[in-house]
Amino acid sequence: MDRDALKAAAAIAAVGEVDSGMVVGLGTGSTAGHAVREIAKLLGAGRLTDIVGVPTSQATADLADEVGVPLIIPGEATIDLAIDGADEIGPELALIKGGGGALLREKVIAASARRFAVISDDSKMVAALGSSFDLPLEVVQFGLTITIDALAKFGEPHLRLDDSEAPYVTDNGNYIIDLAVLPITDPAATNAALHNVPGVLATGLFVGIADVAYIAGAGGVRRIEAGSPA
Amino acid sequence: MDRDALKAAAAIAAVGEVDSGMVVGLGTGSTAGHAVREIAKLLGAGRLTDIVGVPTSQATADLADEVGVPLIIPGEATIDLAIDGADEIGPELALIKGGGGALLREKVIAASARRFAVISDDSKMVAALGSSFDLPLEVVQFGLTITIDALAKFGEPHLRLDDSEAPYVTDNGNYIIDLAVLPITDPAATNAALHNVPGVLATGLFVGIADVAYIAGAGGVRRIEAGSPA
C-alpha cells in the first residue's frame, strides 16, 4: 500500500464521523484533501446531506469548490467536526502542523471545533515532537531579524522560501520560520515559551486540541482517542 | 502643570539616558513623540551625535523624518535603549500598551532592546493592570467571530473601529480587540492564557520587559527601576 493510499484510508475513516447536517472544518494538505473528496463523494451519492465546510486555506476552498462541498465563512456557525492532517503526531495527540503553511488558520478552526480529528499515515507518529520535522512558526514581517535572533535559543531558525526563493508569505500576510529543534519533551511549555517571543504570531504546536486520531498503516486504520493509553 | 507638560517632562528625563552613538527604539503616541522631539533637539544642538532611531510605526517614522532623527530598519542593529509610553503601569513595571494600535511592533522593539524605558504622567500608574484601560489584543482577520467568542471568557471583547466605523487595521494587516477585563492579578498568567487563543497574535500586556520608568507628576519626575520596591 503506498503512502497516498494510506492517507486516503485515514481520511475515509475519519469522514465516517460526519453526519448529515454537520458543519465540517476542512484542513489543508494532501491528507486533508482526501477527506474533502470523500465528503463530496458521499454528498454526490446522497449518503450525506446538508453539509457545509469551513476551509482553512484558499487552496482548500478551491478544492471544495471543484469537487462540490458547499462552504460557509469561518465563524458563521459553530464547527461540529474539523478534520485535518499533521506533520507529526506525538504522545497525547499533541501535533506539529504547518508544513503546508496554513498553521494559523488550521489552529483557529481546529481549536474552535466541537471535535477535531487528525488523520495521517503511520509514518507521522513520533515518540517526541520535533524528532523528524522542523517546527513551523508564523511570524510578523516587521523586525524579522530580531525575531530570528530571539528564536536562536530554541534551535536553528530557517526562513521558509517560496519557489522563486522569495520569503514565503502566508494567507495572513506573514512569514514562516521552520525551527529545527531538539525533540520536545513538554509541548505546552515550549509553546508558551515561543509565544513569549513577540514576533511569533502562531506556532505549529497543537497541544490539547486533537480529540481523536485516525492512523493508517499496513494493518489497517487505528483509531486513538485523546486521553486513552497510546 | 497640564497633562501634556507632564508627558514632556517624563520624555525629557528618559532621553537623559541616551548617549551619542546609540541605536534608540522610538515608541508611538503622544508621550513617545515628546522623546523623538527631544532627541532631535539635542542632535540639532550638537549635544548628541551619531544617533539612529528604530521606529515602531509609520506615524513615528514620519515624525522622526519631520524633526530630523535618522532612522534604520528594525533588526539592522541591536537597540541600546527603547523609549515608549504606556496606557497603564502596574506593579513590577508590567504594562498595558496598545491604545495607539502599535502594540505588536512596540513589543518587538522593546523586548529586543538592551534597555527599555517607559515614560508617562502619573495618571497611568495603577495598583492592578486592567483597572481603567481595556486590554488591546492584535488578532488575525480570519475567523474574527471565532476569536471574539473565545475571548468572551476573559472579559468583554470590543472590535476597534476607525474613524469611518470600519474595523481598525494595524500596520501588520490585523484587527485590534479591546478587551474589558477585571483587574489583572497575574499578568504573566493572563498573557499566557490569552496566547492560547489561536487568533490572538499579540497582547498589550508587557510583562518583564520594562527596565525603568520615568513618571512625571506635580512633584517632578520619579524614576523607578524594575525590581526596586514600588
Tab-separated table of C-alpha atoms in Angstrom:
chain	number	residue	atom	x	y	z
A	1	MET	CA	0.000	0.000	0.000
A	2	ASP	CA	1.564	3.277	-0.999
A	3	ARG	CA	1.718	6.338	1.224
A	4	ASP	CA	-1.104	8.132	-0.585
A	5	ALA	CA	-3.429	5.139	-0.276
A	6	LEU	CA	-2.762	5.126	3.488
A	7	LYS	CA	-3.582	8.836	3.689
A	8	ALA	CA	-6.835	8.191	1.839
A	9	ALA	CA	-7.700	5.295	4.168
A	10	ALA	CA	-7.209	7.504	7.254
A	11	ALA	CA	-9.299	10.289	5.697
A	12	ILE	CA	-12.146	7.943	4.748
A	13	ALA	CA	-12.215	6.507	8.266
A	14	ALA	CA	-12.459	9.989	9.808
A	15	VAL	CA	-15.219	11.042	7.420
A	16	GLY	CA	-17.175	8.152	8.951
A	17	GLU	CA	-17.754	10.554	11.871
A	18	VAL	CA	-19.506	13.086	9.627
A	19	ASP	CA	-23.301	13.085	9.933
A	20	SER	CA	-25.794	14.878	7.702
A	21	GLY	CA	-26.387	18.486	8.778
A	22	MET	CA	-22.897	18.997	10.197
A	23	VAL	CA	-20.588	21.979	9.829
A	24	VAL	CA	-17.177	20.490	8.981
A	25	GLY	CA	-13.769	22.178	9.257
A	26	LEU	CA	-11.677	21.302	6.199
A	27	GLY	CA	-7.921	21.109	6.673
A	28	THR	CA	-5.147	21.799	4.204
A	29	GLY	CA	-2.722	19.413	2.531
A	30	SER	CA	-2.729	16.081	0.727
A	31	THR	CA	-4.291	14.009	3.524
A	32	ALA	CA	-6.993	16.578	4.295
A	33	GLY	CA	-7.689	16.771	0.558
A	34	HIS	CA	-8.718	13.112	0.624
A	35	ALA	CA	-11.283	13.965	3.316
A	36	VAL	CA	-12.729	16.785	1.200
A	37	ARG	CA	-13.045	14.428	-1.769
A	38	GLU	CA	-14.662	11.701	0.353
A	39	ILE	CA	-17.246	14.156	1.729
A	40	ALA	CA	-18.002	15.310	-1.824
A	41	LYS	CA	-18.413	11.696	-2.927
A	42	LEU	CA	-20.872	10.910	-0.102
A	43	LEU	CA	-22.800	14.121	-0.856
A	44	GLY	CA	-22.962	13.159	-4.517
A	45	ALA	CA	-24.225	9.675	-3.637
A	46	GLY	CA	-26.900	11.108	-1.348
A	47	ARG	CA	-25.436	9.314	1.670
A	48	LEU	CA	-24.740	12.693	3.310
A	49	THR	CA	-26.953	15.784	3.002
A	50	ASP	CA	-26.905	19.345	4.273
A	51	ILE	CA	-23.143	19.513	4.911
A	52	VAL	CA	-21.254	22.821	4.881
A	53	GLY	CA	-17.486	23.110	5.062
A	54	VAL	CA	-15.228	25.758	6.606
A	55	PRO	CA	-11.940	25.887	4.670
A	56	THR	CA	-8.575	26.581	6.334
A	57	SER	CA	-6.880	27.935	3.218
A	58	GLN	CA	-7.562	29.278	-0.225
A	59	ALA	CA	-6.224	26.023	-1.674
A	60	THR	CA	-8.803	24.021	0.278
A	61	ALA	CA	-11.585	26.435	-0.675
A	62	ASP	CA	-10.628	25.926	-4.332
A	63	LEU	CA	-10.643	22.138	-3.947
A	64	ALA	CA	-14.042	22.198	-2.181
A	65	ASP	CA	-15.483	24.330	-4.979
A	66	GLU	CA	-14.077	21.972	-7.575
A	67	VAL	CA	-15.407	18.724	-6.052
A	68	GLY	CA	-18.652	20.180	-4.740
A	69	VAL	CA	-18.585	20.775	-0.983
A	70	PRO	CA	-20.599	23.928	-0.122
A	71	LEU	CA	-18.666	26.401	2.040
A	72	ILE	CA	-19.519	28.964	4.685
A	73	ILE	CA	-17.393	31.752	6.114
A	74	PRO	CA	-15.416	30.849	9.272
A	75	GLY	CA	-17.373	31.943	12.319
A	76	GLU	CA	-20.760	31.828	10.584
A	77	ALA	CA	-21.638	28.670	12.526
A	78	THR	CA	-20.016	26.518	15.184
A	79	ILE	CA	-17.926	23.751	13.639
A	80	ASP	CA	-19.114	20.300	14.662
A	81	LEU	CA	-16.071	18.386	13.437
A	82	ALA	CA	-12.755	19.528	11.968
A	83	ILE	CA	-10.645	17.039	10.001
A	84	ASP	CA	-7.024	17.776	9.166
A	85	GLY	CA	-3.660	16.150	8.659
A	86	ALA	CA	-0.497	16.672	10.726
A	87	ASP	CA	3.239	16.640	10.144
A	88	GLU	CA	3.968	14.821	13.390
A	89	ILE	CA	1.736	13.170	15.971
A	90	GLY	CA	3.247	12.759	19.420
A	91	PRO	CA	2.118	11.492	22.817
A	92	GLU	CA	-1.348	12.591	23.968
A	93	LEU	CA	-2.147	13.556	20.368
A	94	ALA	CA	-0.014	16.697	20.548
A	95	LEU	CA	0.806	17.686	16.971
A	96	ILE	CA	3.208	19.578	14.790
A	97	LYS	CA	1.404	21.202	11.874
A	98	GLY	CA	2.278	23.870	9.365
A	99	GLY	CA	4.186	22.079	6.641
A	100	GLY	CA	1.609	23.457	4.217
A	101	GLY	CA	1.880	26.958	5.684
A	102	ALA	CA	-1.716	27.196	6.931
A	103	LEU	CA	-0.985	26.572	10.641
A	104	LEU	CA	-2.661	29.703	11.984
A	105	ARG	CA	-5.945	29.215	10.161
A	106	GLU	CA	-5.873	25.484	10.846
A	107	LYS	CA	-5.405	26.154	14.569
A	108	VAL	CA	-8.246	28.706	14.691
A	109	ILE	CA	-10.570	26.153	13.058
A	110	ALA	CA	-9.387	23.066	14.945
A	111	ALA	CA	-9.441	24.733	18.364
A	112	SER	CA	-12.939	26.118	17.845
A	113	ALA	CA	-14.448	22.856	16.608
A	114	ARG	CA	-16.538	20.729	18.951
A	115	ARG	CA	-14.332	17.819	17.896
A	116	PHE	CA	-11.066	17.663	15.968
A	117	ALA	CA	-9.986	14.511	14.148
A	118	VAL	CA	-6.391	14.305	12.957
A	119	ILE	CA	-5.672	11.954	10.067
A	120	SER	CA	-2.366	10.510	8.955
A	121	ASP	CA	-0.403	7.568	7.750
A	122	ASP	CA	1.671	5.875	10.439
A	123	SER	CA	4.967	7.464	9.324
A	124	LYS	CA	3.982	10.654	11.208
A	125	MET	CA	3.792	9.015	14.643
A	126	VAL	CA	6.763	10.018	16.823
A	127	ALA	CA	7.816	9.417	20.421
A	128	ALA	CA	8.587	13.148	20.790
A	129	LEU	CA	7.538	16.074	18.597
A	130	GLY	CA	10.333	17.728	16.657
A	131	SER	CA	12.143	14.424	16.120
A	132	SER	CA	11.893	14.417	12.346
A	133	PHE	CA	10.081	17.620	11.367
A	134	ASP	CA	11.067	21.256	11.896
A	135	LEU	CA	8.541	23.266	13.896
A	136	PRO	CA	6.787	25.889	11.708
A	137	LEU	CA	6.117	29.297	13.254
A	138	GLU	CA	4.102	32.115	11.708
A	139	VAL	CA	5.982	35.361	12.365
A	140	VAL	CA	5.358	39.039	11.664
A	141	GLN	CA	7.296	40.519	8.728
A	142	PHE	CA	8.266	43.567	10.816
A	143	GLY	CA	11.638	43.147	12.519
A	144	LEU	CA	12.225	39.692	11.051
A	145	THR	CA	15.910	39.513	12.001
A	146	ILE	CA	15.008	40.456	15.593
A	147	THR	CA	12.613	37.509	15.751
A	148	ILE	CA	15.136	35.166	14.140
A	149	ASP	CA	17.762	36.229	16.698
A	150	ALA	CA	15.324	35.616	19.562
A	151	LEU	CA	14.489	32.147	18.206
A	152	ALA	CA	18.120	31.036	18.024
A	153	LYS	CA	17.985	29.966	21.682
A	154	PHE	CA	15.260	27.442	20.792
A	155	GLY	CA	17.002	25.877	17.808
A	156	GLU	CA	18.028	26.683	14.247
A	157	PRO	CA	15.577	29.083	12.609
A	158	HIS	CA	15.172	28.889	8.819
A	159	LEU	CA	13.042	31.415	6.933
A	160	ARG	CA	10.759	29.491	4.563
A	161	LEU	CA	11.160	30.481	0.917
A	162	ASP	CA	8.762	30.040	-1.970
A	163	ASP	CA	9.521	28.577	-5.379
A	164	SER	CA	11.091	31.827	-6.550
A	165	GLU	CA	13.389	31.947	-3.474
A	166	ALA	CA	11.481	34.917	-2.027
A	167	PRO	CA	10.143	34.623	1.545
A	168	TYR	CA	7.001	32.509	1.628
A	169	VAL	CA	4.005	34.671	2.616
A	170	THR	CA	1.010	33.111	4.406
A	171	ASP	CA	-2.640	33.762	3.597
A	172	ASN	CA	-2.490	36.247	6.518
A	173	GLY	CA	0.444	38.198	5.088
A	174	ASN	CA	3.113	36.840	7.445
A	175	TYR	CA	6.322	34.820	7.118
A	176	ILE	CA	7.027	31.242	8.211
A	177	ILE	CA	10.119	30.193	10.141
A	178	ASP	CA	10.895	26.486	10.243
A	179	LEU	CA	12.651	25.905	13.535
A	180	ALA	CA	14.927	22.868	13.785
A	181	VAL	CA	14.586	21.808	17.417
A	182	LEU	CA	15.699	19.013	19.682
A	183	PRO	CA	12.889	16.555	20.482
A	184	ILE	CA	10.271	18.450	22.510
A	185	THR	CA	9.623	16.875	25.899
A	186	ASP	CA	6.950	19.315	27.111
A	187	PRO	CA	4.999	20.727	24.124
A	188	ALA	CA	2.784	23.019	26.250
A	189	ALA	CA	5.815	24.631	27.917
A	190	THR	CA	7.667	25.016	24.617
A	191	ASN	CA	4.570	26.537	23.061
A	192	ALA	CA	4.241	29.077	25.897
A	193	ALA	CA	7.934	29.992	25.717
A	194	LEU	CA	7.743	30.539	21.957
A	195	HIS	CA	4.692	32.781	22.406
A	196	ASN	CA	6.827	34.970	24.668
A	197	VAL	CA	8.857	35.926	21.579
A	198	PRO	CA	6.895	38.998	20.454
A	199	GLY	CA	7.275	38.386	16.701
A	200	VAL	CA	5.841	34.851	16.931
A	201	LEU	CA	2.164	35.058	15.951
A	202	ALA	CA	1.323	31.365	15.939
A	203	THR	CA	3.147	28.095	16.460
A	204	GLY	CA	2.714	24.764	14.715
A	205	LEU	CA	2.381	23.064	18.123
A	206	PHE	CA	-1.197	21.865	18.621
A	207	VAL	CA	-1.440	20.827	22.266
A	208	GLY	CA	-4.694	19.550	23.758
A	209	ILE	CA	-6.605	20.282	20.555
A	210	ALA	CA	-6.968	16.894	18.819
A	211	ASP	CA	-9.751	14.685	20.184
A	212	VAL	CA	-9.136	11.641	18.032
A	213	ALA	CA	-6.590	10.363	15.517
A	214	TYR	CA	-7.089	8.009	12.591
A	215	ILE	CA	-3.712	6.493	11.707
A	216	ALA	CA	-3.434	4.277	8.663
A	217	GLY	CA	-0.760	1.571	8.405
A	218	ALA	CA	-0.198	-1.723	6.695
A	219	GLY	CA	-2.514	-3.400	9.221
A	220	GLY	CA	-5.428	-1.020	8.689
A	221	VAL	CA	-6.640	2.204	10.298
A	222	ARG	CA	-6.048	2.618	14.010
A	223	ARG	CA	-8.312	4.975	15.995
A	224	ILE	CA	-6.816	6.689	19.044
A	225	GLU	CA	-8.978	8.819	21.328
A	226	ALA	CA	-7.210	11.588	23.253
A	227	GLY	CA	-6.704	10.560	26.864
A	228	SER	CA	-6.591	6.845	26.038
A	229	PRO	CA	-3.315	4.967	26.553
A	230	ALA	CA	-1.064	5.056	23.446
B	1	MET	CA	1.065	71.669	35.029
B	2	ASP	CA	-1.074	70.200	32.305
B	3	ARG	CA	-1.030	66.571	31.242
B	4	ASP	CA	0.997	67.222	28.098
B	5	ALA	CA	3.674	69.118	30.009
B	6	LEU	CA	3.983	66.128	32.371
B	7	LYS	CA	4.355	63.760	29.403
B	8	ALA	CA	7.086	66.004	28.005
B	9	ALA	CA	8.871	66.111	31.373
B	10	ALA	CA	8.920	62.303	31.588
B	11	ALA	CA	10.177	62.032	27.995
B	12	ILE	CA	12.960	64.570	28.550
B	13	ALA	CA	14.103	62.738	31.692
B	14	ALA	CA	14.282	59.403	29.831
B	15	VAL	CA	16.192	60.944	26.936
B	16	GLY	CA	18.824	61.793	29.566
B	17	GLU	CA	19.811	58.098	29.258
B	18	VAL	CA	20.617	58.496	25.556
B	19	ASP	CA	24.323	58.717	24.777
B	20	SER	CA	25.936	59.639	21.460
B	21	GLY	CA	26.344	56.647	19.158
B	22	MET	CA	23.285	54.810	20.450
B	23	VAL	CA	20.609	52.967	18.500
B	24	VAL	CA	17.311	54.123	20.024
B	25	GLY	CA	13.902	52.469	19.725
B	26	LEU	CA	11.232	55.102	19.167
B	27	GLY	CA	7.761	54.404	20.541
B	28	THR	CA	4.395	55.531	19.257
B	29	GLY	CA	1.946	58.040	20.744
B	30	SER	CA	1.908	61.483	22.274
B	31	THR	CA	4.373	60.800	25.127
B	32	ALA	CA	6.833	58.941	22.894
B	33	GLY	CA	6.532	61.800	20.399
B	34	HIS	CA	7.985	64.124	23.020
B	35	ALA	CA	11.019	61.836	23.274
B	36	VAL	CA	11.524	61.902	19.494
B	37	ARG	CA	11.374	65.706	19.524
B	38	GLU	CA	13.803	65.950	22.460
B	39	ILE	CA	16.328	63.680	20.702
B	40	ALA	CA	16.021	65.821	17.550
B	41	LYS	CA	16.590	68.956	19.633
B	42	LEU	CA	19.755	67.549	21.246
B	43	LEU	CA	21.024	66.378	17.834
B	44	GLY	CA	20.365	69.851	16.411
B	45	ALA	CA	22.232	71.460	19.314
B	46	GLY	CA	25.196	69.103	18.845
B	47	ARG	CA	24.764	67.709	22.359
B	48	LEU	CA	24.096	64.273	20.873
B	49	THR	CA	25.759	62.873	17.744
B	50	ASP	CA	25.595	59.668	15.735
B	51	ILE	CA	22.122	58.610	16.921
B	52	VAL	CA	19.910	56.366	14.826
B	53	GLY	CA	16.316	55.583	15.626
B	54	VAL	CA	14.202	52.473	15.044
B	55	PRO	CA	10.525	53.478	14.645
B	56	THR	CA	7.633	51.358	15.927
B	57	SER	CA	5.055	52.728	13.497
B	58	GLN	CA	4.670	54.647	10.274
B	59	ALA	CA	3.422	57.626	12.304
B	60	THR	CA	6.641	57.672	14.348
B	61	ALA	CA	8.777	57.261	11.219
B	62	ASP	CA	7.003	60.271	9.723
B	63	LEU	CA	7.599	62.327	12.897
B	64	ALA	CA	11.287	61.352	13.022
B	65	ASP	CA	11.705	62.345	9.364
B	66	GLU	CA	9.987	65.658	10.060
B	67	VAL	CA	12.042	66.665	13.121
B	68	GLY	CA	15.305	65.135	11.948
B	69	VAL	CA	16.118	61.831	13.671
B	70	PRO	CA	17.885	59.458	11.226
B	71	LEU	CA	16.260	56.029	11.028
B	72	ILE	CA	17.418	52.494	10.364
B	73	ILE	CA	15.401	49.403	9.557
B	74	PRO	CA	14.404	47.263	12.573
B	75	GLY	CA	16.928	44.484	13.038
B	76	GLU	CA	19.752	46.310	11.258
B	77	ALA	CA	21.487	46.862	14.615
B	78	THR	CA	20.844	45.937	18.240
B	79	ILE	CA	18.780	48.581	20.014
B	80	ASP	CA	20.600	50.080	23.001
B	81	LEU	CA	17.621	51.838	24.525
B	82	ALA	CA	13.927	51.861	23.617
B	83	ILE	CA	11.698	54.653	24.934
B	84	ASP	CA	7.931	54.418	24.793
B	85	GLY	CA	4.780	55.410	26.626
B	86	ALA	CA	2.196	53.094	28.182
B	87	ASP	CA	-1.532	53.089	28.806
B	88	GLU	CA	-1.208	51.612	32.281
B	89	ILE	CA	1.796	50.907	34.505
B	90	GLY	CA	1.246	48.296	37.202
B	91	PRO	CA	3.346	46.595	39.868
B	92	GLU	CA	6.864	45.457	38.820
B	93	LEU	CA	6.576	47.735	35.770
B	94	ALA	CA	4.187	45.400	33.987
B	95	LEU	CA	2.367	47.455	31.354
B	96	ILE	CA	-0.709	47.676	29.213
B	97	LYS	CA	0.104	49.157	25.822
B	98	GLY	CA	-1.697	49.342	22.513
B	99	GLY	CA	-4.018	52.335	22.800
B	100	GLY	CA	-2.288	53.668	19.682
B	101	GLY	CA	-2.637	50.345	17.880
B	102	ALA	CA	1.110	49.655	17.522
B	103	LEU	CA	1.411	47.081	20.326
B	104	LEU	CA	2.968	44.310	18.252
B	105	ARG	CA	5.738	46.427	16.750
B	106	GLU	CA	6.294	48.193	20.064
B	107	LYS	CA	6.700	44.837	21.806
B	108	VAL	CA	9.138	43.509	19.186
B	109	ILE	CA	11.267	46.643	19.642
B	110	ALA	CA	11.006	46.953	23.442
B	111	ALA	CA	11.702	43.272	24.111
B	112	SER	CA	14.759	43.243	21.859
B	113	ALA	CA	16.313	46.414	23.294
B	114	ARG	CA	19.168	46.166	25.786
B	115	ARG	CA	17.138	48.509	27.977
B	116	PHE	CA	13.525	49.701	27.793
B	117	ALA	CA	12.430	52.929	29.457
B	118	VAL	CA	8.697	53.544	29.835
B	119	ILE	CA	7.583	57.151	30.170
B	120	SER	CA	4.306	58.511	31.476
B	121	ASP	CA	2.486	61.008	33.561
B	122	ASP	CA	1.372	59.715	36.950
B	123	SER	CA	-2.261	59.196	35.888
B	124	LYS	CA	-1.240	55.876	34.261
B	125	MET	CA	0.005	54.251	37.478
B	126	VAL	CA	-2.433	51.577	38.702
B	127	ALA	CA	-2.469	49.031	41.522
B	128	ALA	CA	-3.570	46.328	39.034
B	129	LEU	CA	-3.485	46.354	35.223
B	130	GLY	CA	-6.856	46.497	33.521
B	131	SER	CA	-8.320	48.730	36.239
B	132	SER	CA	-9.002	51.686	33.994
B	133	PHE	CA	-7.922	50.683	30.474
B	134	ASP	CA	-9.184	47.910	28.207
B	135	LEU	CA	-6.508	45.418	27.165
B	136	PRO	CA	-5.700	45.718	23.429
B	137	LEU	CA	-5.087	42.483	21.516
B	138	GLU	CA	-3.878	42.187	17.921
B	139	VAL	CA	-5.930	39.445	16.257
B	140	VAL	CA	-5.965	37.791	12.853
B	141	GLN	CA	-8.752	38.887	10.479
B	142	PHE	CA	-9.517	35.267	9.567
B	143	GLY	CA	-12.296	33.808	11.719
B	144	LEU	CA	-12.799	37.008	13.704
B	145	THR	CA	-16.066	35.928	15.314
B	146	ILE	CA	-14.418	32.666	16.431
B	147	THR	CA	-11.723	34.670	18.219
B	148	ILE	CA	-14.257	37.061	19.736
B	149	ASP	CA	-16.267	34.089	21.056
B	150	ALA	CA	-13.131	32.555	22.569
B	151	LEU	CA	-12.231	35.847	24.277
B	152	ALA	CA	-15.624	36.234	25.940
B	153	LYS	CA	-14.453	34.072	28.844
B	154	PHE	CA	-11.740	36.658	29.622
B	155	GLY	CA	-13.964	39.740	29.557
B	156	GLU	CA	-15.935	41.860	27.125
B	157	PRO	CA	-14.302	41.951	23.673
B	158	HIS	CA	-14.841	45.052	21.531
B	159	LEU	CA	-13.594	45.221	17.941
B	160	ARG	CA	-11.759	48.519	17.488
B	161	LEU	CA	-13.170	50.701	14.706
B	162	ASP	CA	-11.527	53.502	12.779
B	163	ASP	CA	-12.938	56.961	12.152
B	164	SER	CA	-15.134	55.679	9.329
B	165	GLU	CA	-16.593	52.921	11.590
B	166	ALA	CA	-14.757	50.204	9.641
B	167	PRO	CA	-12.551	47.767	11.597
B	168	TYR	CA	-9.236	49.390	12.511
B	169	VAL	CA	-6.389	47.657	10.648
B	170	THR	CA	-2.880	47.611	12.145
B	171	ASP	CA	0.356	48.273	10.250
B	172	ASN	CA	0.628	44.457	10.061
B	173	GLY	CA	-2.786	43.991	8.458
B	174	ASN	CA	-4.583	42.679	11.530
B	175	TYR	CA	-7.500	43.802	13.720
B	176	ILE	CA	-7.467	45.073	17.308
B	177	ILE	CA	-9.827	43.855	20.012
B	178	ASP	CA	-10.080	45.962	23.150
B	179	LEU	CA	-10.880	43.563	25.949
B	180	ALA	CA	-12.622	44.962	29.020
B	181	VAL	CA	-11.251	42.841	31.851
B	182	LEU	CA	-11.416	42.674	35.617
B	183	PRO	CA	-8.213	43.921	37.294
B	184	ILE	CA	-5.425	41.519	36.333
B	185	THR	CA	-3.754	39.938	39.361
B	186	ASP	CA	-1.179	37.816	37.499
B	187	PRO	CA	-0.227	39.499	34.186
B	188	ALA	CA	2.138	36.695	33.090
B	189	ALA	CA	-0.541	34.040	33.564
B	190	THR	CA	-3.199	36.130	31.819
B	191	ASN	CA	-0.797	36.774	28.948
B	192	ALA	CA	-0.093	33.056	28.548
B	193	ALA	CA	-3.795	32.171	28.666
B	194	LEU	CA	-4.616	34.766	26.006
B	195	HIS	CA	-1.858	33.408	23.760
B	196	ASN	CA	-3.595	30.032	23.910
B	197	VAL	CA	-6.435	31.578	21.882
B	198	PRO	CA	-5.219	30.795	18.342
B	199	GLY	CA	-6.450	34.047	16.744
B	200	VAL	CA	-4.577	36.220	19.269
B	201	LEU	CA	-1.321	37.307	17.611
B	202	ALA	CA	-0.062	39.718	20.264
B	203	THR	CA	-1.277	41.108	23.573
B	204	GLY	CA	-0.888	44.574	25.028
B	205	LEU	CA	0.493	43.032	28.238
B	206	PHE	CA	4.202	43.826	28.562
B	207	VAL	CA	5.480	41.669	31.418
B	208	GLY	CA	9.140	41.703	32.456
B	209	ILE	CA	10.082	43.972	29.543
B	210	ALA	CA	10.409	47.469	31.083
B	211	ASP	CA	13.698	48.118	32.888
B	212	VAL	CA	12.947	51.605	34.166
B	213	ALA	CA	10.022	54.029	34.325
B	214	TYR	CA	10.055	57.813	34.337
B	215	ILE	CA	6.788	59.018	35.837
B	216	ALA	CA	6.022	62.728	35.870
B	217	GLY	CA	3.729	64.252	38.486
B	218	ALA	CA	3.155	67.560	40.206
B	219	GLY	CA	6.236	66.937	42.369
B	220	GLY	CA	8.597	66.233	39.458
B	221	VAL	CA	9.770	63.128	37.611
B	222	ARG	CA	10.100	59.927	39.600
B	223	ARG	CA	12.483	57.219	38.368
B	224	ILE	CA	11.589	53.603	39.160
B	225	GLU	CA	13.982	50.762	38.287
B	226	ALA	CA	12.426	47.349	37.701
B	227	GLY	CA	12.964	45.128	40.706
B	228	SER	CA	13.074	48.031	43.159
B	229	PRO	CA	10.253	48.374	45.719
B	230	ALA	CA	7.325	50.465	44.410
